Coordinates of C-alpha atoms and ligand atoms in Angstrom, one line a residue:
X12 CA -3.8 4.6 -22.2
X13 CA -1.5 3.0 -19.6
X14 CA 0.9 4.4 -17.0
X15 CA 3.8 3.5 -19.2
X16 CA 2.7 5.8 -22.0
X17 CA 4.5 8.9 -22.9
X18 CA 5.0 11.6 -20.2
X19 CA 1.9 13.5 -19.4
X20 CA 3.5 15.9 -17.0
X21 CA 2.0 19.4 -16.8
X22 CA 4.0 22.5 -17.7
X23 CA 4.2 23.7 -14.1
X24 CA 6.9 21.4 -12.7
X25 CA 7.7 22.8 -9.3
X26 CA 4.7 21.6 -7.3
X27 CA 5.4 23.7 -4.3
X28 CA 2.0 25.5 -4.3
X29 CA 0.1 26.8 -1.4
X30 CA -3.4 28.1 -1.1
X31 CA -5.0 25.3 -3.3
X32 CA -8.4 24.3 -1.9
X33 CA -9.9 20.8 -1.8
X34 CA -13.7 20.3 -1.7
X35 CA -15.3 19.7 1.6
X36 CA -16.1 16.1 0.5
X37 CA -12.4 15.3 -0.2
X38 CA -11.3 13.0 2.6
X39 CA -8.0 13.7 4.2
X40 CA -6.4 11.4 6.7
X41 CA -3.6 9.0 7.5
X42 CA -2.9 5.3 7.2
X43 CA -1.2 2.5 9.1
X44 CA -1.0 -1.3 9.0
X45 CA -1.5 -3.8 11.8
X46 CA 1.9 -5.6 11.9
X47 CA 3.7 -2.3 11.6
X48 CA 2.2 -0.6 14.6
X49 CA 0.3 -3.0 16.9
X50 CA 2.9 -5.1 18.6
X51 CA 1.4 -7.4 21.3
X52 CA 1.9 -10.3 18.9
X53 CA 0.8 -13.0 21.5
X54 CA -1.9 -10.9 23.2
X55 CA -5.6 -11.5 22.9
X56 CA -5.3 -15.0 21.3
X57 CA -3.4 -13.8 18.2
X58 CA -1.8 -16.5 16.2
X59 CA 1.6 -16.2 14.5
X60 CA 1.8 -14.6 11.0
X61 CA 4.3 -15.0 8.3
X62 CA 5.9 -11.7 9.4
X63 CA 6.5 -13.0 12.9
X64 CA 8.3 -16.0 11.4
X65 CA 10.2 -13.9 8.8
X66 CA 11.3 -11.2 11.1
X67 CA 12.7 -13.9 13.4
X68 CA 14.9 -15.2 10.5
X69 CA 18.5 -14.1 11.0
X70 CA 19.5 -11.5 8.3
X71 CA 16.0 -10.9 7.0
X72 CA 15.4 -7.5 8.6
X73 CA 17.8 -4.6 9.2
X74 CA 19.2 -4.7 12.7
X75 CA 17.2 -7.9 13.4
X76 CA 14.1 -5.8 14.2
X77 CA 10.7 -7.5 14.6
X78 CA 7.2 -6.3 15.0
X79 CA 6.9 -7.9 18.5
X80 CA 6.4 -4.5 20.2
X81 CA 6.4 -2.0 17.3
X82 CA 4.4 1.1 18.5
X83 CA 2.6 -0.9 21.1
X84 CA -0.6 0.5 19.5
X85 CA -2.6 -2.5 20.7
X86 CA -2.1 -1.4 24.3
X87 CA -2.2 2.3 23.6
X88 CA -5.3 2.5 21.4
X89 CA -7.2 5.2 23.3
X90 CA -4.2 7.6 23.4
X91 CA -3.5 7.0 19.7
X92 CA -7.2 7.8 18.9
X93 CA -6.8 11.0 20.8
X94 CA -3.7 11.8 18.9
X95 CA -5.7 11.4 15.6
X96 CA -8.2 13.9 16.9
X97 CA -5.4 16.4 17.8
X98 CA -4.3 16.2 14.1
X99 CA -7.9 16.6 12.9
X100 CA -7.9 13.5 10.8
X101 CA -11.1 13.0 8.8
X102 CA -10.3 9.4 7.9
X103 CA -8.0 6.7 9.3
X104 CA -7.0 3.7 7.2
X105 CA -5.9 0.7 9.2
X106 CA -5.6 -3.0 8.6
X107 CA -7.1 -5.9 10.4
X108 CA -4.6 -8.6 11.4
X109 CA -5.9 -11.9 10.0
X110 CA -4.3 -13.9 12.8
X111 CA -6.0 -11.9 15.5
X112 CA -9.4 -12.8 13.9
X113 CA -8.4 -16.4 13.0
X114 CA -5.3 -17.4 14.8
X115 CA -4.7 -20.4 12.5
X116 CA -6.4 -19.0 9.5
X117 CA -9.5 -21.1 9.7
X118 CA -12.5 -21.5 12.0
X119 CA -14.7 -19.0 13.9
X120 CA -13.7 -15.5 14.8
X121 CA -11.6 -15.1 17.9
X122 CA -13.8 -12.8 20.2
X123 CA -10.8 -11.0 21.6
X124 CA -9.5 -10.1 18.1
X125 CA -12.9 -8.9 17.1
X126 CA -13.2 -6.9 20.3
X127 CA -10.0 -5.0 19.6
X128 CA -11.1 -3.8 16.1
X129 CA -14.6 -3.1 17.3
X130 CA -13.2 -0.8 20.0
X131 CA -11.0 0.9 17.4
X132 CA -14.0 1.4 15.1
X133 CA -16.2 2.7 17.9
X134 CA -13.4 5.0 19.1
X135 CA -13.0 6.4 15.6
X136 CA -16.7 7.0 15.1
X137 CA -17.0 8.6 18.5
X138 CA -14.3 11.0 17.5
X139 CA -15.8 11.8 14.1
X140 CA -13.1 9.9 12.1
X141 CA -14.1 7.7 9.2
X142 CA -12.7 4.2 9.4
X143 CA -11.3 2.7 6.3
X144 CA -10.6 -1.0 6.7
X145 CA -8.0 -3.0 4.8
X146 CA -8.5 -6.7 5.2
X147 CA -5.0 -7.8 4.2
X148 CA -1.9 -5.9 4.7
X149 CA 0.5 -8.8 4.4
X150 CA 0.2 -10.7 7.7
X151 CA -1.0 -14.1 6.5
X152 CA -1.5 -16.6 9.4
X153 CA 1.6 -18.8 9.5
X154 CA -0.6 -21.9 9.6
X155 CA -1.9 -21.1 6.1
X156 CA 1.7 -20.5 4.8
X157 CA 2.6 -23.9 6.2
X158 CA -0.2 -25.3 3.9
X159 CA 1.3 -23.5 0.9
X160 CA 0.4 -19.8 1.5
X161 CA -0.6 -17.8 -1.5
X162 CA 0.8 -20.5 -3.8
X163 CA -2.2 -22.6 -2.7
X164 CA -5.6 -21.9 -4.3
X165 CA -7.2 -22.8 -0.9
X166 CA -5.8 -19.6 0.6
X167 CA -8.1 -17.6 -1.6
X168 CA -11.1 -19.4 -0.2
X169 CA -9.8 -19.0 3.3
X170 CA -9.5 -15.3 2.7
X171 CA -13.1 -15.1 1.6
X172 CA -14.2 -16.8 4.8
X173 CA -12.1 -14.4 6.9
X174 CA -13.6 -11.4 5.0
X175 CA -17.0 -12.7 5.9
X176 CA -16.1 -12.8 9.6
X177 CA -14.8 -9.3 9.6
X178 CA -17.7 -8.0 7.6
X179 CA -20.1 -9.5 10.1
X180 CA -18.2 -8.0 13.0
X181 CA -17.7 -4.5 11.7
X182 CA -20.0 -4.1 8.7
X183 CA -22.7 -2.3 10.8
X184 CA -20.2 0.5 11.4
X185 CA -17.5 0.6 8.7
X186 CA -18.6 1.9 5.3
X187 CA -15.3 1.8 3.4
X188 CA -13.5 -1.5 2.7
X189 CA -10.3 -2.5 1.0
X190 CA -9.6 -6.2 0.2
X191 CA -5.8 -6.3 -0.3
X192 CA -3.0 -3.9 0.1
X193 CA -0.5 -4.0 -2.7
X194 CA -0.8 -7.6 -3.8
X195 CA 2.2 -7.0 -6.1
X196 CA 4.4 -6.9 -2.9
X197 CA 2.7 -10.0 -1.4
X198 CA 3.3 -12.0 -4.5
X199 CA 6.6 -10.8 -6.0
X200 CA 8.5 -9.6 -2.9
X201 CA 7.1 -12.4 -0.8
X202 CA 7.5 -15.4 -3.1
X203 CA 9.8 -14.0 -5.9
X204 CA 12.6 -11.8 -4.5
X205 CA 12.3 -13.1 -1.0
X206 CA 12.7 -9.5 0.5
X207 CA 9.3 -9.9 2.2
X208 CA 7.6 -12.7 4.2
X209 CA 7.5 -15.6 3.6
X210 CA 10.9 -15.0 2.0
X211 CA 10.6 -17.5 -0.8
X212 CA 12.6 -17.1 -4.1
X213 CA 10.7 -19.0 -6.7
X214 CA 9.6 -17.3 -9.9
X215 CA 6.8 -19.8 -10.7
X216 CA 5.5 -19.6 -7.1
X217 CA 5.4 -15.8 -7.3
X218 CA 3.1 -15.9 -10.4
X219 CA 0.9 -18.5 -8.8
X220 CA 0.7 -16.3 -5.7
X221 CA -0.2 -13.3 -7.8
X222 CA -3.2 -15.2 -9.3
X223 CA -4.4 -16.5 -5.9
X224 CA -4.3 -13.0 -4.5
X225 CA -6.3 -11.8 -7.4
X226 CA -8.8 -14.6 -6.9
X227 CA -8.9 -13.9 -3.1
X228 CA -9.8 -10.3 -4.0
X229 CA -12.6 -11.3 -6.3
X230 CA -14.1 -13.9 -3.8
X231 CA -13.8 -11.4 -1.0
X232 CA -15.6 -8.6 -2.9
X233 CA -18.5 -11.1 -3.6
X234 CA -18.6 -11.9 0.1
X235 CA -18.5 -8.2 1.1
X236 CA -21.4 -7.4 -1.2
X237 CA -23.4 -10.2 0.4
X238 CA -22.7 -9.2 3.9
X239 CA -22.5 -5.4 3.8
X240 CA -25.3 -2.8 3.4
X241 CA -25.7 -1.5 -0.1
X242 CA -24.1 1.8 0.7
X243 CA -20.8 0.3 1.7
X244 CA -17.9 1.0 -0.6
X245 CA -15.5 -1.8 -1.6
X246 CA -12.1 -1.3 -3.1
X247 CA -8.6 -2.7 -3.5
X248 CA -5.3 -0.8 -3.0
X249 CA -2.6 -1.2 -5.7
X250 CA 1.0 0.1 -5.8
X251 CA 1.4 1.3 -9.3
X252 CA 4.8 1.5 -10.8
X253 CA 5.1 4.8 -12.7
X254 CA 7.6 4.1 -15.4
X255 CA 10.0 6.4 -17.2
X256 CA 12.8 5.8 -19.6
X257 CA 13.7 7.5 -22.8
X258 CA 16.3 5.0 -24.3
X259 CA 15.5 3.1 -27.5
X260 CA 14.8 0.0 -25.5
X261 CA 12.7 1.7 -22.8
X262 CA 9.3 1.2 -24.4
X263 CA 9.9 -2.6 -24.3
X264 CA 11.2 -2.4 -20.7
X265 CA 8.2 -0.2 -19.7
X266 CA 5.8 -2.6 -21.3
X267 CA 7.2 -5.6 -19.5
X268 CA 7.3 -3.9 -16.1
X269 CA 3.9 -2.3 -16.6
X270 CA 2.5 -5.8 -17.3
X271 CA 4.1 -7.4 -14.2
X272 CA 3.6 -4.6 -11.7
X273 CA 0.4 -2.9 -12.8
X274 CA -1.6 -4.8 -15.5
X275 CA -1.2 -8.2 -13.7
X276 CA -3.7 -6.8 -11.2
X277 CA -5.7 -4.2 -13.1
X278 CA -6.1 -6.6 -16.0
X279 CA -8.2 -9.3 -14.3
X280 CA -9.7 -7.0 -11.6
X281 CA -10.8 -4.1 -13.9
X282 CA -10.8 -5.4 -17.5
X283 CA -11.7 -9.1 -16.7
X284 CA -8.6 -10.8 -18.1
X285 CA -4.8 -11.2 -17.8
X286 CA -2.8 -9.3 -20.4
X287 CA -1.7 -11.5 -23.2
X288 CA 1.8 -10.0 -23.2
X289 CA 2.2 -10.9 -19.5
X290 CA 1.3 -14.5 -20.3
X291 CA 3.8 -14.5 -23.2
X292 CA 6.6 -12.8 -21.2
X293 CA 6.3 -15.5 -18.5
X294 CA 5.6 -18.5 -20.7
X295 CA 9.0 -20.1 -20.0
X296 CA 8.3 -20.0 -16.3
X297 CA 4.7 -21.2 -16.1
X298 CA 2.0 -22.6 -18.3
X299 CA -0.6 -20.5 -16.3
X300 CA -2.6 -23.7 -15.6
X301 CA -3.3 -22.1 -12.1
X302 CA -5.9 -19.9 -13.9
X303 CA -9.0 -22.1 -14.0
X304 CA -12.0 -21.4 -16.3
X305 CA -14.1 -18.8 -14.7
X306 CA -11.4 -17.3 -12.5
X307 CA -11.1 -14.1 -14.4
X308 CA -14.8 -13.6 -14.2
X309 CA -14.7 -14.0 -10.4
X310 CA -11.8 -11.6 -10.1
X311 CA -13.6 -9.0 -12.3
X312 CA -15.9 -7.4 -9.7
X313 CA -17.4 -3.9 -9.8
X314 CA -15.5 -1.7 -7.4
X315 CA -16.6 1.6 -5.8
X316 CA -13.2 3.2 -6.0
X317 CA -9.6 2.3 -6.6
X318 CA -7.0 2.8 -3.9
X319 CA -3.7 4.2 -5.2
X320 CA -0.4 4.0 -3.3
X321 CA 2.4 6.2 -4.8
X322 CA 5.9 7.0 -3.6
X323 CA 8.2 7.5 -6.6
X324 CA 8.9 6.6 -10.2
X325 CA 11.1 3.9 -11.8
X326 CA 13.2 4.5 -14.9
X327 CA 13.8 1.4 -17.1
X328 CA 15.5 0.1 -20.2
X329 CA 16.6 -3.3 -21.4
X330 CA 20.0 -4.4 -20.1
X331 CA 22.6 -4.6 -22.9
X332 CA 24.3 -7.5 -21.1
X333 CA 27.7 -5.6 -21.1
X334 CA 27.7 -2.5 -19.0
X335 CA 27.4 -2.9 -15.2
X336 CA 23.8 -3.6 -14.4
X337 CA 21.8 -1.1 -12.4
X338 CA 19.1 -2.4 -10.0
X339 CA 17.6 0.7 -8.6
X340 CA 14.0 -0.6 -8.5
X341 CA 13.3 0.8 -5.0
X342 CA 12.9 -2.7 -3.5
X343 CA 15.3 -4.2 -1.1
X344 CA 17.6 -6.7 -2.8
X345 CA 17.2 -10.3 -1.7
X346 CA 18.0 -13.7 -3.1
X347 CA 15.6 -13.8 -6.0
X348 CA 13.9 -11.5 -8.5
X349 CA 10.6 -9.8 -8.2
X350 CA 10.5 -9.5 -12.0
X351 CA 10.0 -13.1 -13.3
X352 CA 10.6 -13.4 -17.0
X353 CA 11.9 -9.8 -17.2
X354 CA 15.0 -10.0 -15.1
X355 CA 16.9 -8.4 -18.0
X356 CA 15.1 -5.1 -17.5
X357 CA 17.5 -2.6 -16.0
X358 CA 16.2 -0.1 -13.3
X359 CA 18.3 3.0 -13.6
X360 CA 19.4 5.3 -10.8
X361 CA 17.1 8.3 -11.1
X362 CA 17.7 12.0 -10.5
X363 CA 17.1 13.2 -7.0
X364 CA 16.2 14.6 -4.6
X365 CA 15.7 11.4 -2.7
X366 CA 14.0 10.3 0.6
X367 CA 16.0 8.2 3.0
X368 CA 14.7 5.1 1.3
X369 CA 16.7 6.2 -1.7
X370 CA 13.4 6.8 -3.5
X371 CA 13.3 9.8 -5.9
X372 CA 10.9 12.6 -5.1
X373 CA 8.7 12.9 -8.2
X374 CA 5.3 14.5 -7.6
X375 CA 4.8 14.7 -11.4
X376 CA 4.6 10.9 -11.2
X377 CA 1.6 11.1 -9.0
X378 CA -0.2 13.6 -11.3
X379 CA 0.6 11.4 -14.3
X380 CA -0.6 8.3 -12.5
X381 CA -3.9 9.8 -11.4
X382 CA -4.6 11.3 -14.8
X383 CA -3.7 8.0 -16.7
X384 CA -5.8 5.9 -14.3
X385 CA -8.7 8.3 -14.7
X386 CA -8.5 8.0 -18.4
X387 CA -8.1 4.2 -18.4
X388 CA -11.0 3.6 -15.9
X389 CA -13.6 6.3 -16.5
X390 CA -16.3 6.2 -13.9
X391 CA -14.1 4.6 -11.3
X392 CA -13.3 7.1 -8.5
X393 CA -9.7 7.1 -7.1
X394 CA -8.3 7.6 -3.6
X395 CA -4.7 8.0 -2.7
X396 CA -4.6 5.4 0.1
X397 CA -0.8 5.9 0.7
X398 CA 1.7 8.6 0.0
X399 CA 4.5 9.8 2.2
X400 CA 8.2 9.8 2.8
X401 CA 10.9 8.5 5.1
X402 CA 13.5 10.9 6.4
X403 CA 16.1 10.6 9.2
X404 CA 14.2 12.8 11.7
X405 CA 15.7 14.1 14.9
X406 CA 14.1 15.7 17.9
X407 CA 15.6 19.1 18.5
X408 CA 16.6 20.4 21.9
X409 CA 13.3 22.2 22.2
X410 CA 11.4 18.9 21.7
X411 CA 10.2 19.7 18.1
X412 CA 10.8 17.6 15.1
X413 CA 11.4 19.9 12.2
X414 CA 10.9 17.5 9.3
X415 CA 11.1 20.0 6.5
X416 CA 11.9 17.4 3.9
X417 CA 8.7 15.4 4.7
X418 CA 6.6 18.6 4.8
X419 CA 7.9 19.7 1.4
X420 CA 7.3 16.2 0.0
X421 CA 3.7 16.3 1.2
X422 CA 3.1 19.8 -0.1
X423 CA 4.4 18.8 -3.5
X424 CA 2.2 15.6 -3.6
X425 CA -0.9 17.3 -2.4
X426 CA -0.3 19.9 -5.1
X427 CA 0.1 17.1 -7.7
X428 CA -3.2 15.6 -6.5
X429 CA -4.9 18.9 -6.8
X430 CA -3.6 19.4 -10.3
X431 CA -4.9 16.0 -11.3
X432 CA -8.3 17.0 -9.9
X433 CA -8.2 20.2 -11.9
X434 CA -7.5 18.0 -15.0
X435 CA -10.8 16.2 -14.3
X436 CA -9.7 13.2 -12.2
X437 CA -12.4 12.0 -9.8
X438 CA -10.1 11.8 -6.8
X439 CA -12.0 11.3 -3.5
X440 CA -9.3 11.5 -0.8
X441 CA -5.8 11.3 0.3
X442 CA -4.3 9.3 3.2
X443 CA -0.8 10.1 4.3
X444 CA 1.6 7.2 5.0
X445 CA 2.0 7.1 7.9
X446 CA 0.4 8.2 11.1
X447 CA 3.2 6.9 13.3
X448 CA 6.9 5.9 12.7
X449 CA 6.7 2.2 12.5
X450 CA 8.1 -1.2 11.5
X451 CA 9.1 -0.6 7.9
X452 CA 9.1 -4.3 6.8
X453 CA 12.6 -5.4 5.7
X454 CA 14.1 -2.1 7.0
X455 CA 12.7 -2.5 10.5
X456 CA 12.7 0.6 12.5
X457 CA 15.5 2.3 10.6
X458 CA 13.1 4.2 8.3
X459 CA 10.7 6.7 9.8
X460 CA 7.6 7.5 7.7
X461 CA 5.5 9.0 10.5
X462 CA 3.9 12.4 10.7
X463 CA 4.2 11.6 14.4
X464 CA 7.6 10.6 15.8
X465 CA 7.8 7.5 18.0
X466 CA 10.5 7.0 20.6
X467 CA 10.8 3.2 20.6
X468 CA 12.3 3.1 24.1
X469 CA 9.6 5.0 25.8
X470 CA 6.8 4.9 23.2
X471 CA 6.4 8.6 23.6
X472 CA 4.7 10.2 20.5
X473 CA 5.7 13.6 19.3
X474 CA 3.8 15.3 16.5
X475 CA 6.3 16.4 13.8
X476 CA 6.0 19.7 11.9
X477 CA 4.6 17.7 9.0
X478 CA 1.8 16.5 11.2
X479 CA 0.9 20.0 12.3
X480 CA 1.1 21.1 8.7
X481 CA -1.3 18.3 7.7
X482 CA -3.6 19.3 10.6
X483 CA -3.7 22.9 9.2
X484 CA -4.4 21.6 5.7
X485 CA -7.3 19.6 7.0
X486 CA -8.6 22.4 9.1
X487 CA -9.2 24.7 6.1
X488 CA -9.0 22.2 3.3
X489 CA -6.4 24.4 1.8
X490 CA -2.7 23.8 1.3
X491 CA -1.0 26.0 3.9
X492 CA 1.9 28.3 3.4
Ligands
LIG512 C1 4.0 0.5 1.1 C2 3.3 -0.4 2.2 C3 3.3 0.3 3.5 C4 4.6 1.0 3.8 C5 5.0 1.9 2.7 C6 6.2 2.7 2.9 O1 4.4 -0.4 0.1 O2 2.0 -0.6 1.8 O3 3.0 -0.7 4.5 O4 5.6 0.1 4.1 O5 5.1 1.2 1.5

């Protein structure tokens, strides 16, 4: 079974339940990423990353925003840790900035970079919050990009070296590890469409990058197993595209996008080989000679759980070549395509309601996704490593942020997760994206995903109603009224 199979939606469509209880062991928390919150991009010996370069490129980011200051989290670590306590978070997923650890992507660990993450981990543990480390959330050291970035096989080896440094620095205290966040975005938005750093628009390069990211994952898992204690848990986080579409051509369109977006990663990582149809669909672009003998074996490493990021669905069919083409794939349009070899798949505008990203709100997609992954990978626990929503929040005169849209979104998606658990899925936890409003990549600060509002002029944090609601959920492990 794959995610593109026929609809699996349960017969209770509303998803606005309350009172549902999660087991004590179910981990509930929130997530962030280094470049989106830290700021302080030249502090502590940090080197430049591809996102510093890209965000300085005119026209690349809405309003010309950059992550130079972001939430200034680097300088406000203790206060932000206390904020997490006030919400009652059980777990906090953060990413380590590679150029803080290795400013030019090679060589020994930068002690100041290590010290920052060490302080973060200690601060979490002292407060009873479980750290979940992501090694790569898109901020490649610029020096490595200058040497070819993810189109170069060497970058995968560099990543394994970096993973070893972080494991040696934090492995005595961090038990839960993720290699890559959403390698689909790194490869196909970064090197294909050009909407993300490094902003390249080269179909062949995007497929090459995809493979080297997969290889980096496999090599890093091997290194983590060598360096970490046996009880450490190792995972990867993927952004699955949940595909809909009922037209005659939709099965073919779903198959193509499922191959590029989902099976390009689950294939080698979890089944040990690239899908034959993916190779065939892209044969005119590349001969796949970047896959060397033995690579798929390296990529195919046992994992302790699979990280699942989910926001919305996509509805597809083959473009008939005549009617005006729809492009509603949820990704910012840029100069190239993120769908090499399948550019003729049409992404249809879907039924609302929508978040301010224009993404449709579809909790049934999360339930279907978890159930289908559970069926495809029996024995592999799942964790929702990101789910959340952007809305145009405002602070009311009384100082409160009444983000009813986000609260409703979270209620529906926690309900969907609960229904998946009831249907037998081994779901271990749920991390809301995001703790803080932050730098939303190509959209800069124009999109707010936080359960905590950030005033970017003053850096004042205000817990939104959705944050209080999440705190209440965690408190009783029960979806509140
Ligand atoms: C995911 C990213 C995360 C954030 C959310 C909205 O694709 O992993 O950093 O941007 O989308």
